[in-house]
Amino acid sequence: MNRLLKTMAASAAALLMSIGALAQDNFFYDGDGFYIKANKREDIRIGVKGDTKLATDKVNKNKIEVIFYDSDSSTPEGYSAKRKKGADADFIINDARTEMIVEDKGEGREMMKALLWANGDVKIEFTVEDKSTPRGYKYAVFTLPSEQRKAMTKAVRR
């Protein structure tokens, strides 16, 4: 009886550990004002922290475009052609407007190509709510450091 209880306890502990491992994301980065969680190309999430809310200028208010580009390819304001050289993946916004998930595997593939081809840090640009502007939103730009970019491409490829 004692042996059976020990076996059951060991089995329960192993099950809990494996469930905990499954609940963890392959990649997680907590940046300044945002975070990224990624498991596979169709499960890449970007969230904002604090009181910030996502906003969009698209007709479909649940869809948002996120632009990824090399931080060293930034150009003077008003010259966005080189900046958009990276990728502009579509994401779907959650109901709370605090997190977005990549629209599908193809959009995730486009985003991951931009991260793979980058030479250093990557800028991530999307729109957030700003009621002080006439449009009701502004552009937010966050940086994903090069070492985190490399870790993310490795984690999502698996």
C-alpha positions in Angstrom: 0.0 0.0 0.0 2.8 2.4 0.9 4.6 1.6 -2.4 1.3 2.4 -4.3 0.9 5.7 -2.6 4.5 6.7 -3.4 4.0 5.7 -7.0 0.8 7.7 -7.2 2.5 10.8 -5.6 5.4 10.6 -8.0 3.0 10.3 -11.0 1.0 13.3 -9.8 4.2 15.4 -9.3 5.4 14.4 -12.8 2.0 15.3 -14.3 2.0 18.7 -12.6 5.6 19.5 -13.8 4.7 18.6 -17.4 1.5 20.7 -17.3 3.6 23.6 -15.9 6.1 23.2 -18.7 3.3 23.2 -21.3 1.9 26.4 -19.9 5.1 28.3 -20.4 5.7 30.1 -23.7 8.7 29.1 -25.9 9.7 32.8 -26.0 8.8 35.7 -23.6 10.3 39.1 -23.6 9.2 41.8 -21.2 10.1 45.2 -22.7 9.6 48.8 -21.8 5.9 49.3 -22.1 5.2 46.1 -24.1 5.8 42.3 -24.1 6.1 39.5 -26.7 5.0 35.9 -26.2 5.7 33.4 -29.0 5.2 29.7 -29.5 4.9 29.1 -33.2 4.2 31.3 -36.3 0.5 31.4 -35.8 0.8 32.1 -32.0 2.8 35.3 -31.7 1.4 37.8 -29.2 2.3 41.4 -28.5 0.8 43.2 -25.5 1.0 46.6 -24.0 1.4 47.3 -20.3 -0.1 49.9 -18.0 -3.1 52.0 -19.1 -2.1 51.8 -22.8 -4.7 50.5 -25.2 -4.2 49.4 -28.8 -5.9 51.4 -31.5 -6.2 51.0 -35.3 -6.8 53.2 -38.3 -8.1 50.2 -40.3 -11.8 49.8 -41.4 -11.9 46.6 -39.4 -11.3 47.9 -35.9 -10.2 44.4 -34.6 -7.2 44.3 -37.0 -3.9 46.2 -36.6 -0.8 46.4 -38.7 2.5 46.0 -36.9 5.7 47.1 -38.7 9.1 45.4 -38.0 12.3 47.0 -39.3 16.0 47.2 -38.5 16.7 49.9 -36.0 19.7 51.0 -38.0 17.6 51.5 -41.1 15.6 54.4 -39.6 15.3 57.4 -41.8 14.5 61.1 -41.2 10.8 61.7 -40.4 8.7 61.7 -43.5 10.9 59.2 -45.4 9.3 55.9 -44.5 10.1 53.8 -47.6 13.3 52.4 -46.2 11.7 51.9 -42.8 9.0 49.8 -44.2 11.6 47.5 -45.8 11.1 45.0 -43.0 7.6 43.5 -42.6 4.1 44.7 -41.9 2.3 41.8 -40.4 -1.4 42.0 -39.6 -2.5 41.2 -36.0 -5.9 40.7 -34.4 -6.7 42.8 -31.3 -8.3 41.2 -28.2 -11.5 42.7 -26.7 -9.6 44.4 -23.8 -7.4 46.1 -26.5 -4.3 45.2 -24.5 -2.9 42.3 -26.6 -2.8 41.3 -30.2 -2.1 37.9 -31.9 -0.7 37.4 -35.3 -3.6 37.0 -37.8 -2.4 33.7 -39.3 0.7 31.5 -40.0 1.5 33.5 -43.2 1.6 36.8 -41.4 3.8 35.1 -38.7 6.1 33.9 -41.4 6.5 37.4 -42.9 7.3 38.8 -39.4 9.8 36.0 -38.7 11.6 36.6 -42.0 12.1 40.3 -41.0 13.5 39.2 -37.7 15.8 36.6 -39.3 17.1 39.1 -41.9 17.7 41.9 -39.4 21.3 42.7 -38.5 20.8 44.0 -35.0 18.0 45.5 -32.9 14.5 45.5 -34.4 12.0 48.3 -34.1 8.4 47.3 -33.6 5.8 50.0 -34.6 2.0 49.9 -34.1 -0.7 52.3 -33.1 -2.0 53.0 -29.6 -4.9 55.0 -28.3 -4.3 58.7 -27.7 -7.4 60.8 -27.2 -5.4 64.1 -27.3 -4.8 63.7 -31.1 -7.5 64.4 -33.7 -7.2 60.8 -35.1 -7.5 59.3 -31.6 -4.3 57.3 -31.9 -0.5 57.7 -32.2 2.4 55.5 -33.3 4.3 53.7 -30.6 7.8 52.3 -31.4 9.5 49.7 -29.2 12.8 48.0 -29.6 13.4 44.3 -29.5 17.2 43.9 -28.7 19.2 41.8 -31.1 19.9 39.0 -28.6 16.1 38.7 -27.9 15.4 38.8 -31.6 17.7 35.8 -32.1 16.2 33.9 -29.2 12.7 34.5 -30.6 13.6 33.2 -34.1 15.2 30.2 -32.5 12.2 29.5 -30.3 9.5 29.9 -33.0 11.4 27.7 -35.5 11.3 24.7 -33.2 
